Amino acid sequence: MTGNLHDLTEVVDAALEKVAANLITFADVYPHDHTIDNSYRPRERVDDYPEGSNVGWTTGFWPGMLWLAYELTGSPEYRQAGLTHVERFRQRLADGVNIDHHDMGFLYTLTCVAPWRLIGDTTARSTALQAAEQLMTRYLEVPGILQAWGNIDDVRQRGRVIVDTLMNLPLLYWASLESSDARYHQAAYRNACRLRDHLVRPDASTYHTFYFDPVTGTPLYGRTEQGAADESCWARGQAWAIYGFALSYAYTCDVTFRDTACRVADYFLDHLPGDGVAYWDLIYTDSSGEERDSSAAAIAVCGLLELSGRLPDRTLSMHYSAEARRIFDSLYQHYSTAGLPTSNALLLQGVYNKPGGAGVDEGNLWGDYFYLEALARLAKTNWQPYW
Ligand code: GLY
């Protein structure tokens, strides 16, 4: 399906039709993390924050889609909408709204680094640098990690990293390049090394989360939150690892990250069902009756394409690129909402958190963002990552 330009144009048009409609629905409110009955509504009210507020870890994906749409169309409408989110994210940081976690990278890379890279917006640049500084408050020097969740003194969360952190590290690498302050790069690099050495198992599967002793730095044990079991392999986590290690390689040129990205990619690809779209945990197969996670597939496509572009071995590079296209084709043909007017998502059949009972067999914002990023990568030969 994505083999020729004509078909790809149709794929892009179908995706952009949804983004254009959502531009009106979500002009002043943020969508919820995931769809309910396959449709996004404004974010649910939480604590003192009214419906549609800019809280949580996912609100940056919608502005990220706007910047991708701007690149794919050149339309000033998307640029203008993207810039309104720069101001909202600047305000969120200034007000300290829900920023005590590791997800500053997800939030501020797509909302602020992207417009700085694309149109040189200086408010976006300074906000992204402040977000990097905020992320550094999570850095524990002795274990060399960014604590993912919870108050930094929370005994249940102290010393805990998660695989998703890999996607938050590019904000730090970028901040060092922008500011010439090596602290950010050093923290990101050490964190990536710790994840490479302990969160990736010998068979190249990954733990979702891993604990280090915060005082001695000793590696302790892995635990899951969103996977099927502590020793299973949560599909989205493995996809974050493919993309995250490929990006750490891009910023550091440390070939051990590239090799790790290849190993985790091979594990992911070896555990896919026939149609190339992973079940939400890689222990499951076609007879399991379990749900797919289309978002894991979309993230993996982007990670495989990033990795493919950075491999000196042409055969291996073409292998990952072909696998990425195979997965993308399956997403478009069997999981996308192209031609389905009843959904305002781009992808169906994602899983946010099966053990927690959230967003199971629904679309989700990050699945949609990475599906559109994959399209940008495939449609624009010189597309440059925001990460
Ligand atoms: N970063 C949270 C998740 O992937 O669900």
Coordinates of N, CA, C and O and ligand atoms in Angstrom, one line a residue, residues 57 102-103 106 149 162 164 208 226 234 236 240 299 351-352 366, ligand 1:
W57 N 0.6 13.4 31.0 CA 1.8 13.2 30.2 C 1.5 13.2 28.7 O 2.4 13.2 27.9
H102 N 9.0 12.3 34.9 CA 10.1 12.3 33.9 C 9.6 12.7 32.5 O 10.3 12.7 31.6
D103 N 8.2 12.9 32.4 CA 7.7 13.0 31.0 C 7.8 14.4 30.4 O 7.1 14.8 29.4
F106 N 8.5 14.1 26.6 CA 7.3 13.8 25.8 C 6.6 15.2 25.6 O 6.2 15.5 24.5
W149 N 8.8 8.4 38.4 CA 7.5 8.8 38.9 C 7.6 9.2 40.4 O 8.5 8.9 41.1
I162 N 12.0 3.8 34.2 CA 11.1 3.1 33.3 C 11.6 3.2 31.9 O 12.3 4.1 31.6
D164 N 10.1 3.9 29.2 CA 9.7 5.1 28.5 C 10.6 6.3 28.6 O 10.6 7.2 27.8
H208 N 9.6 -3.3 32.1 CA 8.9 -2.0 32.0 C 9.6 -1.0 33.0 O 9.9 0.1 32.6
Q226 N 2.4 -1.9 33.5 CA 1.4 -2.0 32.5 C 1.6 -3.3 31.6 O 0.8 -3.5 30.7
W234 N 6.3 -6.1 28.0 CA 5.3 -5.2 27.6 C 5.6 -4.6 26.2 O 6.7 -4.1 26.0
R236 N 4.6 -2.1 24.3 CA 4.9 -0.7 24.0 C 6.3 -0.3 24.6 O 7.0 0.5 24.1
W240 N 9.3 1.5 22.8 CA 10.0 2.7 23.3 C 11.5 2.4 23.2 O 12.3 3.3 23.0
I299 N 4.8 3.3 17.2 CA 6.1 3.7 17.8 C 7.3 2.9 17.1 O 8.3 3.4 16.8
V351 N -3.9 -0.1 23.4 CA -4.1 -0.5 24.8 C -3.2 0.5 25.6 O -2.0 0.5 25.4
Y352 N -3.9 1.3 26.5 CA -3.1 2.1 27.4 C -2.6 1.3 28.5 O -1.4 1.1 28.7
W366 N -0.8 9.0 21.7 CA 0.5 8.7 21.3 C 0.5 7.8 20.1 O 1.4 7.9 19.2
Ligands
GLY1 N1 4.6 6.5 28.9 C1 3.4 5.8 29.3 C2 3.0 4.8 28.4 O1 3.6 4.4 27.4 O2 1.9 4.3 28.7

